[in-house]
mmCIF file of C-alpha atoms in Angstrom:
data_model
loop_
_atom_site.group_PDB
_atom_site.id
_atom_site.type_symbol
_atom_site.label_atom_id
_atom_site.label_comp_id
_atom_site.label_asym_id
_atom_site.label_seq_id
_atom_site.Cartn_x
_atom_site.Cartn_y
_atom_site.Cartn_z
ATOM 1 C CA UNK A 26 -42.340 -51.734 85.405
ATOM 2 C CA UNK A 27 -39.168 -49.680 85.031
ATOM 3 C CA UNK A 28 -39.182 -46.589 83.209
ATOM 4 C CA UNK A 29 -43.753 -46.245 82.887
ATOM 5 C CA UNK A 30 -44.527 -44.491 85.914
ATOM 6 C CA UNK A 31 -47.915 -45.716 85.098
ATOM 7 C CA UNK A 32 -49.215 -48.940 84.771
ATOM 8 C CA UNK A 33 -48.618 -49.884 80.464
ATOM 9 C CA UNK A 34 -51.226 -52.353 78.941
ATOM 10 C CA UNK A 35 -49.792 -55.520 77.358
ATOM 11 C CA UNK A 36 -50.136 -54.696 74.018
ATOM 12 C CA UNK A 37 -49.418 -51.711 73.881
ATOM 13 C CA UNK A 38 -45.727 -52.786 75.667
ATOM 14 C CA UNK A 39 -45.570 -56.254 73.309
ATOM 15 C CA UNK A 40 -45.962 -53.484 69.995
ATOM 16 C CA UNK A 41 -43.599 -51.215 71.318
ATOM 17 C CA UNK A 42 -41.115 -53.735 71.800
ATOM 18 C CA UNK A 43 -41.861 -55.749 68.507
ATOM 19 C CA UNK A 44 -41.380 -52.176 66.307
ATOM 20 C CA UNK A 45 -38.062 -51.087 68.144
ATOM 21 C CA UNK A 46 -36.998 -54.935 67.318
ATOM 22 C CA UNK A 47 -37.975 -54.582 63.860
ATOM 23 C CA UNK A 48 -36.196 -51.072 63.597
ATOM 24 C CA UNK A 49 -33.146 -53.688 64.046
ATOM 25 C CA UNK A 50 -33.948 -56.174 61.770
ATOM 26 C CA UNK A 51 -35.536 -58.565 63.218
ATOM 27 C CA UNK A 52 -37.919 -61.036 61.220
ATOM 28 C CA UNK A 53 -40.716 -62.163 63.308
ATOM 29 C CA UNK A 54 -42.607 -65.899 62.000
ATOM 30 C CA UNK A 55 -46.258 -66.826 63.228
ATOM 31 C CA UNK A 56 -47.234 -70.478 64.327
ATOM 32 C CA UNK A 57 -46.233 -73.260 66.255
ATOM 33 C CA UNK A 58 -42.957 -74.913 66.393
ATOM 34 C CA UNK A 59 -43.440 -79.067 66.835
ATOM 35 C CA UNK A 60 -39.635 -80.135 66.524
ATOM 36 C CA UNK A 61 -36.002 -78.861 66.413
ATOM 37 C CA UNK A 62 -32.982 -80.593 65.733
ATOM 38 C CA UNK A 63 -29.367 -80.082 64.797
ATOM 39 C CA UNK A 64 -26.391 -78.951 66.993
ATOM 40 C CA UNK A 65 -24.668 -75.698 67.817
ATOM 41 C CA UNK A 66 -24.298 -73.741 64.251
ATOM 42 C CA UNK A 67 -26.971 -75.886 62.784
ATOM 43 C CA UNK A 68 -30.118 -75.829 63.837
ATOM 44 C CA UNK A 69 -33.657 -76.889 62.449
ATOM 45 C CA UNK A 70 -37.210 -75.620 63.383
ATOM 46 C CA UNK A 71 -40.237 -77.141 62.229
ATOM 47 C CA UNK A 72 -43.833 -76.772 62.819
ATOM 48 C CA UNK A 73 -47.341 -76.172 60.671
ATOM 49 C CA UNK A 74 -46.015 -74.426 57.460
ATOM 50 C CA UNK A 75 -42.403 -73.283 59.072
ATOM 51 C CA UNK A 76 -39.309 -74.368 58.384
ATOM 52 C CA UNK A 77 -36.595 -72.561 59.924
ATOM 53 C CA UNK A 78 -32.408 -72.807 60.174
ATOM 54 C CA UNK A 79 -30.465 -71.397 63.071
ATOM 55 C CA UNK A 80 -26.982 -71.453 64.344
ATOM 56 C CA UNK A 81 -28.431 -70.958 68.479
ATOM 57 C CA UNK A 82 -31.773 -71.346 70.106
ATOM 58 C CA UNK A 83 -33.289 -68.876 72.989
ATOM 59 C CA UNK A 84 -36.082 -70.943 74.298
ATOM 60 C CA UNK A 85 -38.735 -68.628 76.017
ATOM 61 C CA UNK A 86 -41.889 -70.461 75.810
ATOM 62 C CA UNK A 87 -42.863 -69.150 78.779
ATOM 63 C CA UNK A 88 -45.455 -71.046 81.663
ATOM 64 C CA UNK A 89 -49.480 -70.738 81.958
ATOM 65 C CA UNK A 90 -51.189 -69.483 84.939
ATOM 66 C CA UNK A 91 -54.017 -71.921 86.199
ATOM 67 C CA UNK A 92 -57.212 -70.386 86.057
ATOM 68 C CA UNK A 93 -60.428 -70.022 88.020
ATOM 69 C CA UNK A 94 -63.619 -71.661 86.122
ATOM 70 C CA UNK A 95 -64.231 -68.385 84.225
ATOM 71 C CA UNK A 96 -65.767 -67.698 80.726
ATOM 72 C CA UNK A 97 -63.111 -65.701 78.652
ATOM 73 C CA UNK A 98 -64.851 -62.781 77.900
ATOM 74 C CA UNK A 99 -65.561 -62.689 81.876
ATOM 75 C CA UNK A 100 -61.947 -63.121 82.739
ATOM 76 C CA UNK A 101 -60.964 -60.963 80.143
ATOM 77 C CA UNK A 102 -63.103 -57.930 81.489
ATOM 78 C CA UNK A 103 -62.643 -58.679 85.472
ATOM 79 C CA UNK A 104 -58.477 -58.847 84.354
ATOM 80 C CA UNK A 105 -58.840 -55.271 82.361
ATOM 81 C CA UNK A 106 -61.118 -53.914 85.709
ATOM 82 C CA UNK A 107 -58.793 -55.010 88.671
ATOM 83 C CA UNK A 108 -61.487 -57.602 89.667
ATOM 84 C CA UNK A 109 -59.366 -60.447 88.590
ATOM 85 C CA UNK A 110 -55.328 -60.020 89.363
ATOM 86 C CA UNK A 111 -52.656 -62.974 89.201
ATOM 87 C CA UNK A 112 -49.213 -61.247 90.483
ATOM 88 C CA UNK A 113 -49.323 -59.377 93.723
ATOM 89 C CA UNK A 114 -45.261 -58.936 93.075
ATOM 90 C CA UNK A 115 -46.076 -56.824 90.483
ATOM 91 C CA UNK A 116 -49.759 -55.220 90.841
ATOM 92 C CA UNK A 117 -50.025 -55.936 95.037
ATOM 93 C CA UNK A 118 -49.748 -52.132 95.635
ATOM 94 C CA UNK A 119 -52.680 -51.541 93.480
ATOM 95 C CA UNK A 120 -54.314 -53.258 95.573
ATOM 96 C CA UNK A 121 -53.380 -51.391 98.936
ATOM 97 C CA UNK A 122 -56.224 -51.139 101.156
ATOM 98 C CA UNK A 123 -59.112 -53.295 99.162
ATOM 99 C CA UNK A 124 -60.811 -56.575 100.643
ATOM 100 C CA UNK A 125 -58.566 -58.742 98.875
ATOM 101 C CA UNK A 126 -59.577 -62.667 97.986
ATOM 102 C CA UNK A 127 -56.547 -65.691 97.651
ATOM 103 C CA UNK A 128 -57.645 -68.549 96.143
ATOM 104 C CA UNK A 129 -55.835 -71.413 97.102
ATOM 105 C CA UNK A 130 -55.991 -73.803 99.511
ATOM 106 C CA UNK A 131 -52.040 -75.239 100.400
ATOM 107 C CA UNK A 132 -48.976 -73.702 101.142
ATOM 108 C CA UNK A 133 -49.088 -71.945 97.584
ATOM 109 C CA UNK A 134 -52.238 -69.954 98.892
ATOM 110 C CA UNK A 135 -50.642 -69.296 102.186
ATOM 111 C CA UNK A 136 -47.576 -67.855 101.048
ATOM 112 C CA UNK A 137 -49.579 -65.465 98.299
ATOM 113 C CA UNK A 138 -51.696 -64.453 101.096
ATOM 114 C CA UNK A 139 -49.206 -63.662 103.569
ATOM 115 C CA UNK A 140 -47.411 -61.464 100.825
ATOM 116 C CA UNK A 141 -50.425 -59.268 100.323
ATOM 117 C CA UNK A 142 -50.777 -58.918 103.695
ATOM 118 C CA UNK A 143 -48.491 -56.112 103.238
ATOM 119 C CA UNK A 144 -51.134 -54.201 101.280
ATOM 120 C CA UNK A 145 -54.115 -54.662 103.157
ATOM 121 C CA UNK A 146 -55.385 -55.682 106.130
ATOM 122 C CA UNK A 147 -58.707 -57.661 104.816
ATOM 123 C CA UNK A 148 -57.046 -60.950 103.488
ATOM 124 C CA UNK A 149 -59.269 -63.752 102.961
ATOM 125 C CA UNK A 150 -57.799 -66.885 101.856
ATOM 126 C CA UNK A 151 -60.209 -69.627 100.084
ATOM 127 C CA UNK A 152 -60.198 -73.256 98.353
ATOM 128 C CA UNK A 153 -61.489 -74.333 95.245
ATOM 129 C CA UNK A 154 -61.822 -77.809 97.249
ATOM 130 C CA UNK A 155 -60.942 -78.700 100.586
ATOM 131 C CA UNK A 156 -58.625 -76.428 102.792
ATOM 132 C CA UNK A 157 -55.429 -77.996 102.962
ATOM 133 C CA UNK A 158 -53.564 -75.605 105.340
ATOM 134 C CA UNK A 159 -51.087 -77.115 108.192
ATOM 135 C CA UNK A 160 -51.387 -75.936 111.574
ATOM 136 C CA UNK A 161 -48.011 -73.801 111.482
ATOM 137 C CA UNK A 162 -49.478 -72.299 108.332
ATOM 138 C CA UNK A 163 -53.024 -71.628 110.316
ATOM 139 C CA UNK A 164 -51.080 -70.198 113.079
ATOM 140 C CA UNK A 165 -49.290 -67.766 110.769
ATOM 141 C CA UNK A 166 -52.105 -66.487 109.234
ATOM 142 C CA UNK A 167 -53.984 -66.355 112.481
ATOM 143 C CA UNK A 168 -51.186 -63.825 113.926
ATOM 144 C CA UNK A 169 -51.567 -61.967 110.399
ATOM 145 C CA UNK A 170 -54.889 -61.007 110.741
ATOM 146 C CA UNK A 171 -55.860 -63.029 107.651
ATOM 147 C CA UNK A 172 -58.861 -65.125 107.651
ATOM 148 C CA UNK A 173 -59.757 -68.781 106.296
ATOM 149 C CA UNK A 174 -63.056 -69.384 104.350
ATOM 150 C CA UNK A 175 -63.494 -73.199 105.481
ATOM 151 C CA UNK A 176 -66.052 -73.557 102.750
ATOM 152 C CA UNK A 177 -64.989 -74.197 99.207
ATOM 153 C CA UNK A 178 -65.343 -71.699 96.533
ATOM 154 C CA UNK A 179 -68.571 -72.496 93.669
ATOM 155 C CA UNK A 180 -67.900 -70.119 91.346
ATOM 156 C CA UNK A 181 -67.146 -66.232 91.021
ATOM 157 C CA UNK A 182 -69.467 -63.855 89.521
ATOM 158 C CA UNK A 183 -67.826 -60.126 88.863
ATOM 159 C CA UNK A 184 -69.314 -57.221 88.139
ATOM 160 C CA UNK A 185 -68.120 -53.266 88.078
ATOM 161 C CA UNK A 186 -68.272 -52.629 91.658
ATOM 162 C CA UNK A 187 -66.738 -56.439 93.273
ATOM 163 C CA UNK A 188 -66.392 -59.986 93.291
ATOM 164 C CA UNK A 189 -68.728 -62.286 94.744
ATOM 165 C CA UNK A 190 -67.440 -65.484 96.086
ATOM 166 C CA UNK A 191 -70.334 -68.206 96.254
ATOM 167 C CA UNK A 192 -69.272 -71.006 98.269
ATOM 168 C CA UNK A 193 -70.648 -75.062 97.655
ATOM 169 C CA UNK A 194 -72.809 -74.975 101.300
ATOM 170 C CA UNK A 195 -74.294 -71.775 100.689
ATOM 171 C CA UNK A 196 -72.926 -68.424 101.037
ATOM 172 C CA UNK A 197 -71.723 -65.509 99.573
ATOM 173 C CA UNK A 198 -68.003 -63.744 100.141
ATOM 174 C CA UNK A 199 -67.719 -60.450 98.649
ATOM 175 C CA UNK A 200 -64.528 -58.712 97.819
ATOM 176 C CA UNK A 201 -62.948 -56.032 96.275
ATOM 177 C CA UNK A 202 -60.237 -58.146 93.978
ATOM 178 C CA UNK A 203 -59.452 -61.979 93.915
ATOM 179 C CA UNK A 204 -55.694 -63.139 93.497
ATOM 180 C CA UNK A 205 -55.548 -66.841 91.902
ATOM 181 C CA UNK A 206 -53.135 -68.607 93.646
ATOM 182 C CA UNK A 207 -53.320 -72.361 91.513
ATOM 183 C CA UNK A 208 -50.294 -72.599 90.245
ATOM 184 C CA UNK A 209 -49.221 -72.495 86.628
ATOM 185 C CA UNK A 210 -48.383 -75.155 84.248
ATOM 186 C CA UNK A 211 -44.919 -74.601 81.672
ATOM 187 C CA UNK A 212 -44.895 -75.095 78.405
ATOM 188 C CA UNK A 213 -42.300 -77.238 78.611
ATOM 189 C CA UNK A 214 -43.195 -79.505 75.726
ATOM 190 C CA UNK A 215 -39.666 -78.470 73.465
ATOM 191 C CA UNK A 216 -37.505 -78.366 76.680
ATOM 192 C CA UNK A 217 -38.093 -81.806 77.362
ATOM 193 C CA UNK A 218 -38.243 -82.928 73.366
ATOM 194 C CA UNK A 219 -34.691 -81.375 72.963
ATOM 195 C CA UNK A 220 -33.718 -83.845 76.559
ATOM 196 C CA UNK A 221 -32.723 -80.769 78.568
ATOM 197 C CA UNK A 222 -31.768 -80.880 81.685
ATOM 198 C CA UNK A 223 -34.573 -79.501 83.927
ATOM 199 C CA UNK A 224 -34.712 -77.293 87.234
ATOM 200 C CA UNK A 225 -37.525 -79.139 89.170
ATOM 201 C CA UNK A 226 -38.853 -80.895 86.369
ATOM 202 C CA UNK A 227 -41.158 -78.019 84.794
ATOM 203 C CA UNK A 228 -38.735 -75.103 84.211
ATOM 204 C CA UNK A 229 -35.217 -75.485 82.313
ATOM 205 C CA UNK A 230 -31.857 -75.407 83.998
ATOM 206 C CA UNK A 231 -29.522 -72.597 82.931
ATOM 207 C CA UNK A 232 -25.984 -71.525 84.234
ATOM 208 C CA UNK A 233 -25.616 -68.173 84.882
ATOM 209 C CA UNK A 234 -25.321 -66.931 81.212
ATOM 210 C CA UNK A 235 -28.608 -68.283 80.296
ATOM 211 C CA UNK A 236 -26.809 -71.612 78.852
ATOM 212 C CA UNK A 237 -28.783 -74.810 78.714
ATOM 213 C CA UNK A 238 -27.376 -78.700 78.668
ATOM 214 C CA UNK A 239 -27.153 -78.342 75.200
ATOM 215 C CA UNK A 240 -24.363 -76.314 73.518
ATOM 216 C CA UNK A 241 -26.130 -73.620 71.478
ATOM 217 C CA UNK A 242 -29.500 -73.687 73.357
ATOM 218 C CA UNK A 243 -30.165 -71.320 75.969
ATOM 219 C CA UNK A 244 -33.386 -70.317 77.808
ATOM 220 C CA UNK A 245 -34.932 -67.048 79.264
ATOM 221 C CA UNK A 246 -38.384 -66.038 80.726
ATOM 222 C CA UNK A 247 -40.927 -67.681 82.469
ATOM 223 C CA UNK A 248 -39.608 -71.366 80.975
ATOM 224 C CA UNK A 249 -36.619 -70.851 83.564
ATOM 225 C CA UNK A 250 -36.721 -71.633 87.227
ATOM 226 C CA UNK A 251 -36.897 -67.534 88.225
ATOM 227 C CA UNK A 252 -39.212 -64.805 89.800
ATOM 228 C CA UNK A 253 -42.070 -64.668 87.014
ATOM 229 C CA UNK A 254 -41.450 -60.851 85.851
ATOM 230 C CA UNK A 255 -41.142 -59.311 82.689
ATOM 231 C CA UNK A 256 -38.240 -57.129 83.824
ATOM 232 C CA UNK A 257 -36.224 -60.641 84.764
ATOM 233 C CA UNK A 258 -37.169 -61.989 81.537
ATOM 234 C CA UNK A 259 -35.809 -59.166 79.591
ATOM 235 C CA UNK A 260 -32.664 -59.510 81.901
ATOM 236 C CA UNK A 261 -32.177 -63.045 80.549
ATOM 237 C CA UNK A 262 -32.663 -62.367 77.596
ATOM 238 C CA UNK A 263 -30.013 -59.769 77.354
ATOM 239 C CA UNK A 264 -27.526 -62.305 78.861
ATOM 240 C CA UNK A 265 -28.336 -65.266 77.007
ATOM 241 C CA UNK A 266 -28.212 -62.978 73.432
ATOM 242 C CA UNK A 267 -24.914 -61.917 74.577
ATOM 243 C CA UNK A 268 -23.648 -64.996 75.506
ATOM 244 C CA UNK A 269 -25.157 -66.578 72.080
ATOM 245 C CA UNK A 270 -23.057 -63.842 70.479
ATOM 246 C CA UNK A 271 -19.593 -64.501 71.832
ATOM 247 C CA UNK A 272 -20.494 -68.004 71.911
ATOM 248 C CA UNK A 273 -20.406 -67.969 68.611
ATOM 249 C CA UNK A 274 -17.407 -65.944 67.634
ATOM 250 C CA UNK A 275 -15.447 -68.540 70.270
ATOM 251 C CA UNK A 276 -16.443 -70.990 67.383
ATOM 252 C CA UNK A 277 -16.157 -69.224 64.723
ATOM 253 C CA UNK A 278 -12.464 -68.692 66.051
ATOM 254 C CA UNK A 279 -11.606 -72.154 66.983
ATOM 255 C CA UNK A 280 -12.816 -73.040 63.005
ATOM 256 C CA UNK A 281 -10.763 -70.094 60.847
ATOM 257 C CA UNK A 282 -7.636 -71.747 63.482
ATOM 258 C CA UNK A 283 -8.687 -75.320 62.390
ATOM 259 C CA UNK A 284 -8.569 -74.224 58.522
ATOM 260 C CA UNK A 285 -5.339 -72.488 59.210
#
């Protein structure tokens, strides 16, 4: 990430971030949000003990990555170890030179594959079920060097050193670091509540200042249809609070010339 040569842990960036926005008086409310209605200077947010009034909405509920069939405390600990990695945009160099795992098997798994490619060349790319790979895809990754594990993936079991890959018909793959490549789901649940027009029907449609549909709703993050980075997040974010804020003055003009 910009400006930490070296790599920063997620809490320790989410606290930094939450004091400096405190330093500027920001109020920040714990829970789960169910339902919002209102318009443009009048909004209401309600969910399990909150009740909450605002004249705009930045929608950043962000999307979940699918994951392997992992117990937390496992995932947790092969995530924290480099076992376990989920973005080779942003952690693929790490990687450089390690037998390297993909987990996926479509054009999703394909593409993530031929990506890290870059890094290494011991790519192997697997499927939780059946390999579903056309033959310009096999081709590609043929002339890439990378590999296809016909046999579906069982389960993973990590430990300090690597991952082992046991496969359903017996088996063992062994790598360095795996790279899910399922997919993630968004939690789309307010977008669609709120009838907001959608991207491609998981992630919400913005114009190029972060505005949604709806006047006085706009949307940043993962939520939007984007490259999945915390730097382009915080890039949205700074255009859709700047467009909220002159957004708002606009109105606030066109009403003191209405009372006038």
């Amino acid at each position: 990430m910009p400006a930490f040569p070296t790599a920063s842990a997620a809490k320790k960036l989410l606290a930094r971030m939450s004091a400096q926005a405190r330093r500027y008086g920001s109020q920040f409310v714990k829970g789960h949000i169910d339902t919002i209605d209102g318009d443009f200077g009048r909004f209401h947010a309600r969910g399990d003990g909150i009740a909450l009034e605002a004249s705009t909405i930045i929608i950043a509920t962000g999307t979940v990555n699918r994951r392997p069939d992992v117990d937390p405390a496992t995932h947790r600990s092969a995530l924290d170890n480099g076992r376990l990695r989920y973005c080779p945009v942003c952690d693929g160099f790490e990687a450089t030179d390690q037998t390297i795992g993909v987990i996926g098997g479509d054009a999703r798994g394909v593409t993530e594959a031929l990506f890290l490619r870059t890094y290494s060349k011991d790519v192997t790319l697997l499927a939780v079920d059946s390999m579903d790979v056309s033959a310009d895809d096999r081709l590609m990754l043929e002339h890439s060097g990378i590999r296809i594990e016909e046999r579906p993936l069982a389960r993973l079991v990590f430990n300090e050193e690597h991952v082992s890959a046991l496969l359903k018909e017996g088996g063992e793959r062994r790598f360095d670091t795996v790279y899910p490549a399922l997919g993630s789901d968004s939690n789309d649940g307010l977008a669609h509540a709120l009838g907001l027009d959608m991207a491609d029907g998981c992630c919400i449609a913005v114009d190029r200042k972060q505005r949604t549909s709806r006047e006085g709703i706009y949307a940043a993050g993962d939520i939007v249809y984007a490259l999945d980075q915390i730097s382009v997040a915080m890039g949205h974010a700074a255009i859709a609070a700047t467009t909220l804020h002159n957004d708002l003055r606009a109105r606030e003009g066109r009403k003191h010339r209405r009372q006038n």
